[in-house]
mmCIF file of C-alpha atoms (C1' of nucleotides) in Angstrom:
data_model
loop_
_atom_site.group_PDB
_atom_site.id
_atom_site.type_symbol
_atom_site.label_atom_id
_atom_site.label_comp_id
_atom_site.label_asym_id
_atom_site.label_seq_id
_atom_site.Cartn_x
_atom_site.Cartn_y
_atom_site.Cartn_z
ATOM 1 C CA MET A 1 7.759 0.619 20.809
ATOM 2 C CA ASP A 2 8.963 -2.933 21.238
ATOM 3 C CA ALA A 3 12.788 -3.075 21.150
ATOM 4 C CA ALA A 4 12.978 -6.056 18.798
ATOM 5 C CA LEU A 5 10.557 -4.403 16.391
ATOM 6 C CA THR A 6 12.511 -1.145 16.466
ATOM 7 C CA ALA A 7 15.714 -3.070 15.718
ATOM 8 C CA PHE A 8 14.018 -4.887 12.827
ATOM 9 C CA LEU A 9 12.871 -1.566 11.324
ATOM 10 C CA THR A 10 16.139 0.373 11.751
ATOM 11 C CA GLN A 11 19.232 -1.846 11.615
ATOM 12 C CA ARG A 12 19.507 -2.207 7.826
ATOM 13 C CA PRO A 13 18.517 -0.277 4.682
ATOM 14 C CA THR A 14 14.798 0.154 4.021
ATOM 15 C CA PRO A 15 14.824 -1.985 0.831
ATOM 16 C CA GLU A 16 16.157 -4.905 2.907
ATOM 17 C CA ILE A 17 13.474 -4.271 5.513
ATOM 18 C CA ALA A 18 10.794 -4.310 2.800
ATOM 19 C CA ALA A 19 12.008 -7.711 1.586
ATOM 20 C CA ALA A 20 12.300 -9.046 5.149
ATOM 21 C CA LEU A 21 8.682 -8.060 5.869
ATOM 22 C CA LEU A 22 7.464 -10.745 3.458
ATOM 23 C CA GLY A 23 6.133 -13.598 5.570
ATOM 24 C CA LYS A 24 5.758 -11.467 8.714
ATOM 25 C CA GLN A 25 2.291 -11.142 10.201
ATOM 26 C CA LEU A 26 -0.052 -8.177 10.577
ATOM 27 C CA GLN A 27 -2.387 -8.507 13.552
ATOM 28 C CA LEU A 28 -5.466 -6.334 14.033
ATOM 29 C CA THR A 29 -7.579 -6.418 17.171
ATOM 30 C CA THR A 30 -11.259 -5.648 16.530
ATOM 31 C CA ALA A 31 -14.455 -5.736 18.573
ATOM 32 C CA THR A 32 -15.383 -9.023 16.927
ATOM 33 C CA GLY A 33 -12.020 -10.743 17.255
ATOM 34 C CA GLN A 34 -8.506 -10.752 15.881
ATOM 35 C CA LEU A 35 -7.673 -10.500 12.188
ATOM 36 C CA THR A 36 -4.257 -11.781 11.115
ATOM 37 C CA ALA A 37 -2.580 -11.943 7.714
ATOM 38 C CA TRP A 38 0.812 -12.722 6.190
ATOM 39 C CA ILE A 39 2.543 -9.950 4.257
ATOM 40 C CA THR A 40 2.999 -10.986 0.606
ATOM 41 C CA GLU A 41 3.965 -7.775 -1.210
ATOM 42 C CA THR A 42 5.769 -4.551 -0.218
ATOM 43 C CA GLU A 43 7.411 -1.475 -1.684
ATOM 44 C CA ALA A 44 10.261 0.599 -0.227
ATOM 45 C CA TYR A 45 10.126 4.409 -0.300
ATOM 46 C CA LEU A 46 13.440 6.106 0.341
ATOM 47 C CA GLY A 47 12.631 9.547 1.650
ATOM 48 C CA ALA A 48 14.055 12.881 0.517
ATOM 49 C CA GLN A 49 16.123 11.455 -2.357
ATOM 50 C CA ASP A 50 13.256 9.331 -3.791
ATOM 51 C CA ALA A 51 11.279 11.101 -6.537
ATOM 52 C CA GLY A 52 8.474 8.564 -6.070
ATOM 53 C CA ALA A 53 8.095 9.199 -2.341
ATOM 54 C CA HIS A 54 5.820 11.629 -0.513
ATOM 55 C CA ALA A 55 8.879 12.816 1.433
ATOM 56 C CA PHE A 56 10.777 13.762 -1.742
ATOM 57 C CA LYS A 57 12.969 16.804 -1.142
ATOM 58 C CA ASN A 58 12.044 16.524 2.526
ATOM 59 C CA HIS A 59 8.694 18.277 1.958
ATOM 60 C CA GLN A 60 6.703 17.850 5.145
ATOM 61 C CA THR A 61 2.941 18.445 5.042
ATOM 62 C CA THR A 62 -0.098 17.716 7.176
ATOM 63 C CA ARG A 63 -0.679 14.483 5.265
ATOM 64 C CA ASN A 64 2.806 12.988 5.425
ATOM 65 C CA SER A 65 4.080 14.164 8.833
ATOM 66 C CA ALA A 66 4.049 10.577 10.181
ATOM 67 C CA LEU A 67 7.047 9.808 7.960
ATOM 68 C CA TRP A 68 9.332 11.856 10.254
ATOM 69 C CA GLN A 69 8.248 9.894 13.330
ATOM 70 C CA PRO A 70 10.242 6.936 14.756
ATOM 71 C CA ALA A 71 10.368 3.490 13.147
ATOM 72 C CA GLY A 72 7.151 1.560 13.650
ATOM 73 C CA THR A 73 4.884 4.561 13.254
ATOM 74 C CA ILE A 74 1.878 3.847 11.026
ATOM 75 C CA TYR A 75 1.523 6.087 7.965
ATOM 76 C CA ILE A 76 -1.884 5.890 6.283
ATOM 77 C CA TYR A 77 -2.895 8.247 3.511
ATOM 78 C CA GLN A 78 -5.827 8.445 1.160
ATOM 79 C CA MET A 79 -5.466 7.889 -2.580
ATOM 80 C CA ARG A 80 -8.689 8.670 -4.448
ATOM 81 C CA THR A 81 -11.264 6.620 -2.547
ATOM 82 C CA GLN A 82 -8.718 4.218 -1.014
ATOM 83 C CA PHE A 83 -6.563 4.133 2.115
ATOM 84 C CA LEU A 84 -2.971 2.886 1.883
ATOM 85 C CA LEU A 85 -0.927 1.430 4.746
ATOM 86 C CA ASN A 86 2.756 2.180 5.260
ATOM 87 C CA ILE A 87 5.159 1.380 8.107
ATOM 88 C CA VAL A 88 7.783 4.013 8.902
ATOM 89 C CA THR A 89 11.386 2.773 8.992
ATOM 90 C CA GLN A 90 14.723 4.170 10.234
ATOM 91 C CA ALA A 91 15.411 6.733 12.952
ATOM 92 C CA ALA A 92 13.072 9.627 13.687
ATOM 93 C CA GLY A 93 13.668 12.417 11.177
ATOM 94 C CA VAL A 94 14.508 9.984 8.344
ATOM 95 C CA PRO A 95 11.272 9.889 6.294
ATOM 96 C CA GLU A 96 11.506 6.372 4.834
ATOM 97 C CA CYS A 97 8.744 3.776 4.839
ATOM 98 C CA VAL A 98 7.446 0.490 3.434
ATOM 99 C CA LEU A 99 4.083 0.309 1.665
ATOM 100 C CA ILE A 100 2.088 -2.877 2.310
ATOM 101 C CA ARG A 101 0.628 -3.915 -1.064
ATOM 102 C CA GLY A 102 -0.609 -7.475 -0.432
ATOM 103 C CA ILE A 103 -1.522 -9.796 2.444
ATOM 104 C CA GLU A 104 -2.660 -13.424 2.702
ATOM 105 C CA PRO A 105 -5.572 -13.771 5.151
ATOM 106 C CA ASP A 106 -4.898 -16.042 8.121
ATOM 107 C CA ARG A 107 -7.301 -15.748 11.063
ATOM 108 C CA GLY A 108 -10.568 -13.831 10.767
ATOM 109 C CA LEU A 109 -11.158 -14.500 7.084
ATOM 110 C CA ALA A 110 -14.952 -14.424 7.544
ATOM 111 C CA GLN A 111 -14.719 -10.941 9.049
ATOM 112 C CA MET A 112 -12.520 -9.759 6.193
ATOM 113 C CA GLN A 113 -14.990 -11.086 3.621
ATOM 114 C CA GLN A 114 -17.791 -9.313 5.459
ATOM 115 C CA ASN A 115 -15.800 -6.075 5.333
ATOM 116 C CA ARG A 116 -15.169 -6.521 1.599
ATOM 117 C CA SER A 117 -17.674 -8.723 -0.238
ATOM 118 C CA VAL A 118 -15.697 -10.056 -3.191
ATOM 119 C CA PRO A 119 -14.288 -13.493 -4.090
ATOM 120 C CA LEU A 120 -11.262 -14.592 -2.058
ATOM 121 C CA GLN A 121 -8.890 -14.221 -4.991
ATOM 122 C CA ASN A 122 -9.773 -10.504 -5.103
ATOM 123 C CA LEU A 123 -9.977 -9.843 -1.359
ATOM 124 C CA THR A 124 -6.529 -8.504 -0.405
ATOM 125 C CA THR A 125 -4.596 -8.300 -3.702
ATOM 126 C CA GLY A 126 -3.746 -4.600 -3.544
ATOM 127 C CA PRO A 127 -2.963 -1.828 -1.045
ATOM 128 C CA GLY A 128 -6.476 -0.340 -1.028
ATOM 129 C CA LYS A 129 -8.204 -3.707 -1.071
ATOM 130 C CA LEU A 130 -6.393 -5.036 1.976
ATOM 131 C CA MET A 131 -7.340 -1.947 3.981
ATOM 132 C CA GLN A 132 -11.000 -2.484 3.055
ATOM 133 C CA ALA A 133 -10.738 -6.128 4.135
ATOM 134 C CA LEU A 134 -9.215 -5.091 7.470
ATOM 135 C CA GLY A 135 -11.872 -2.399 7.867
ATOM 136 C CA LEU A 136 -9.308 0.366 8.382
ATOM 137 C CA ASP A 137 -9.376 4.044 7.460
ATOM 138 C CA LYS A 138 -7.028 6.919 8.361
ATOM 139 C CA THR A 139 -7.741 6.701 12.101
ATOM 140 C CA LEU A 140 -4.466 4.901 12.911
ATOM 141 C CA ASN A 141 -2.324 7.337 10.917
ATOM 142 C CA ASN A 142 0.610 8.683 12.961
ATOM 143 C CA THR A 143 0.113 6.057 15.677
ATOM 144 C CA PRO A 144 2.903 3.655 16.770
ATOM 145 C CA LEU A 145 2.420 -0.045 16.066
ATOM 146 C CA THR A 146 1.788 -2.026 19.281
ATOM 147 C CA VAL A 147 0.163 1.046 20.827
ATOM 148 C CA ALA A 148 -2.447 0.877 18.070
ATOM 149 C CA THR A 149 -4.913 -1.981 17.596
ATOM 150 C CA LEU A 150 -2.718 -2.887 14.626
ATOM 151 C CA ASN A 151 0.522 -4.722 15.292
ATOM 152 C CA LEU A 152 3.386 -6.179 13.294
ATOM 153 C CA ALA A 153 4.488 -9.550 14.678
ATOM 154 C CA LEU A 154 7.990 -10.874 13.990
ATOM 155 C CA THR A 155 6.820 -14.355 15.027
ATOM 156 C CA PRO A 156 5.204 -16.509 13.818
ATOM 157 C CA VAL A 157 6.787 -16.200 10.398
ATOM 158 C CA ARG A 158 6.474 -17.833 6.990
ATOM 159 C CA GLN A 159 9.514 -18.097 4.756
ATOM 160 C CA PRO A 160 9.152 -17.206 1.058
ATOM 161 C CA ARG A 161 10.645 -19.816 -1.285
ATOM 162 C CA HIS A 162 11.647 -17.030 -3.659
ATOM 163 C CA ILE A 163 11.363 -13.236 -3.535
ATOM 164 C CA VAL A 164 10.857 -11.260 -6.750
ATOM 165 C CA ALA A 165 12.014 -7.636 -7.002
ATOM 166 C CA GLY A 166 10.657 -5.272 -9.644
ATOM 167 C CA PRO A 167 9.695 -1.654 -10.375
ATOM 168 C CA ARG A 168 7.176 -0.038 -8.059
ATOM 169 C CA VAL A 169 3.576 0.223 -9.209
ATOM 170 C CA GLY A 170 2.220 3.601 -10.338
ATOM 171 C CA ILE A 171 5.544 5.494 -10.355
ATOM 172 C CA LEU A 172 5.651 7.273 -13.741
ATOM 173 C CA ASN A 173 8.016 9.819 -15.241
ATOM 174 C CA LYS A 174 10.334 9.876 -12.235
ATOM 175 C CA GLY A 175 13.576 9.194 -14.068
ATOM 176 C CA ASP A 176 15.686 6.404 -12.572
ATOM 177 C CA TRP A 177 13.218 6.125 -9.663
ATOM 178 C CA THR A 178 10.557 4.875 -12.100
ATOM 179 C CA THR A 179 12.386 1.623 -12.744
ATOM 180 C CA VAL A 180 14.450 0.986 -9.619
ATOM 181 C CA PRO A 181 13.396 -2.436 -8.247
ATOM 182 C CA LEU A 182 11.975 -1.482 -4.854
ATOM 183 C CA ARG A 183 8.842 -3.666 -5.084
ATOM 184 C CA TYR A 184 9.116 -7.102 -3.479
ATOM 185 C CA TYR A 185 6.704 -10.011 -3.492
ATOM 186 C CA VAL A 186 6.498 -13.701 -2.681
ATOM 187 C CA ALA A 187 6.865 -15.551 -5.987
ATOM 188 C CA GLY A 188 3.766 -17.643 -6.708
ATOM 189 C CA ASN A 189 1.629 -16.221 -3.910
ATOM 190 C CA PRO A 190 -1.970 -15.604 -5.098
ATOM 191 C CA PHE A 191 -2.422 -12.579 -2.791
ATOM 192 C CA VAL A 192 -0.093 -10.312 -4.767
ATOM 193 C CA SER A 193 -1.474 -7.428 -6.849
ATOM 194 C CA GLN A 194 -1.695 -7.989 -10.597
ATOM 195 C CA SER A 195 -0.580 -11.618 -10.219
ATOM 196 C CA LYS A 196 -1.478 -13.987 -13.033
ATOM 197 C CA LYS A 197 -3.228 -17.239 -12.303
ATOM 198 C CA ARG A 198 -0.703 -19.283 -14.274
ATOM 199 C CA ASP A 199 2.114 -17.921 -12.084
ATOM 200 C CA GLN A 200 0.398 -18.899 -8.811
ATOM 201 C CA ASP A 201 1.510 -21.789 -6.615
ATOM 202 C CA GLN A 202 -1.882 -23.156 -5.508
ATOM 203 C CA GLN A 203 -0.254 -25.764 -3.267
ATOM 204 C CA ASN A 204 2.001 -23.726 -0.955
ATOM 205 C CA HIS A 205 1.310 -20.129 -2.096
ATOM 206 C CA GLY A 206 5.041 -19.619 -2.583
ATOM 207 C CA TRP A 207 5.972 -20.331 1.065
ATOM 208 C CA GLN A 208 8.530 -22.839 2.271
ATOM 209 C CA PRO A 209 6.240 -25.791 3.126
ATOM 210 C CA SER A 210 7.971 -26.346 6.478
ATOM 211 C CA THR A 211 6.915 -22.841 7.588
ATOM 212 C CA ILE A 212 3.203 -23.292 6.844
ATOM 213 C CA SER A 213 2.486 -25.689 9.723
ATOM 214 C CA GLY A 214 -0.804 -25.197 11.531
ATOM 215 C CA GLY A 215 -2.349 -21.911 12.587
ATOM 216 C CA ASN A 216 -4.304 -21.263 9.444
ATOM 217 C CA ASP A 217 -7.864 -22.446 9.939
ATOM 218 C CA ASN A 218 -9.296 -20.594 6.989
ATOM 219 C CA LEU A 219 -7.507 -21.487 3.798
ATOM 220 C "C1'" DA B 1 -8.464 0.056 -22.889
ATOM 221 C "C1'" DG B 2 -10.939 3.768 -20.786
ATOM 222 C "C1'" DG B 3 -13.747 6.714 -17.658
ATOM 223 C "C1'" DG B 4 -15.513 8.016 -12.853
ATOM 224 C "C1'" DT B 5 -14.430 8.584 -8.342
ATOM 225 C "C1'" DG B 6 -12.806 12.880 -5.225
ATOM 226 C "C1'" DA B 7 -8.576 13.703 -0.641
ATOM 227 C "C1'" DT B 8 -4.573 16.109 -0.738
ATOM 228 C "C1'" DG B 9 -0.660 18.722 -2.400
ATOM 229 C "C1'" DT B 10 1.643 21.804 -5.766
ATOM 230 C "C1'" DC B 11 1.914 25.174 -8.948
ATOM 231 C "C1'" DC B 12 0.033 28.655 -10.956
ATOM 232 C "C1'" DT B 13 -2.856 32.938 -11.765
ATOM 233 C "C1'" DG C 1 -9.301 30.312 -5.928
ATOM 234 C "C1'" DG C 2 -8.569 27.099 -9.841
ATOM 235 C "C1'" DA C 3 -6.016 23.574 -12.757
ATOM 236 C "C1'" DC C 4 -3.601 19.606 -12.606
ATOM 237 C "C1'" DA C 5 -1.307 15.244 -10.748
ATOM 238 C "C1'" DT C 6 -1.383 11.388 -7.736
ATOM 239 C "C1'" DC C 7 2.212 4.931 -4.256
ATOM 240 C "C1'" DA C 8 -6.324 2.494 -6.729
ATOM 241 C "C1'" DC C 9 -10.220 0.413 -7.543
ATOM 242 C "C1'" DC C 10 -14.585 -0.487 -9.939
ATOM 243 C "C1'" DC C 11 -17.412 -0.777 -13.763
ATOM 244 C "C1'" DT C 12 -18.229 -0.691 -18.665
ATOM 245 C "C1'" DT C 13 -16.671 -1.336 -23.463
#
DNA sequence: AGGGTGATGTCCT
DNA sequence: GGACATCACCCTT
């Protein structure tokens, strides 16, 4: 694992990591070229103490064993018919992670639309949708980033103008953990799940304009 | 708003 | 071995 990436994913609490991931880039190498996308929405899951997390009470199973691996390990699990992408944070043995819930396509948009044939505004606005667009299943589960065809790049980066924190999606009847604001998204970005059109910034997608320069030949 | 999908884990018989 | 819940999405009303 790349030293800078390990530092990024271990040297502060997981909620801060989840917020800092907004504007970082996912990069997937495929047979037909590279797919890249900016992270727009995340959720933090805080391990054994977190009633909303798979690692609650430190219960390790076949499905969630990746959570106990070192920072930067990919954790992918299946929910109904969908696959969901998480990145493990903190030292090995600490089962915390960040769920990737939204991405803004950058390079390889045509390939993503071929993988998932829906209008652009519905392409990557949710954790299952973005995995369809990337063409990923559970194959990369329990694999380290950078070793896998999927990588997390710390540069280039886009800077959110404003980050919104709120309750996580789909966490019900979990006491205080139901409402704790561990979901983060780029305010005004159209590639955020459940975002309303009137709240979207169609000009800059919620990014600092000075950080948008070049690179994006699709949107 | 509501139902179908259908992998995986947990709690029960 | 079965009933039930789950970090979604799609389609129909």
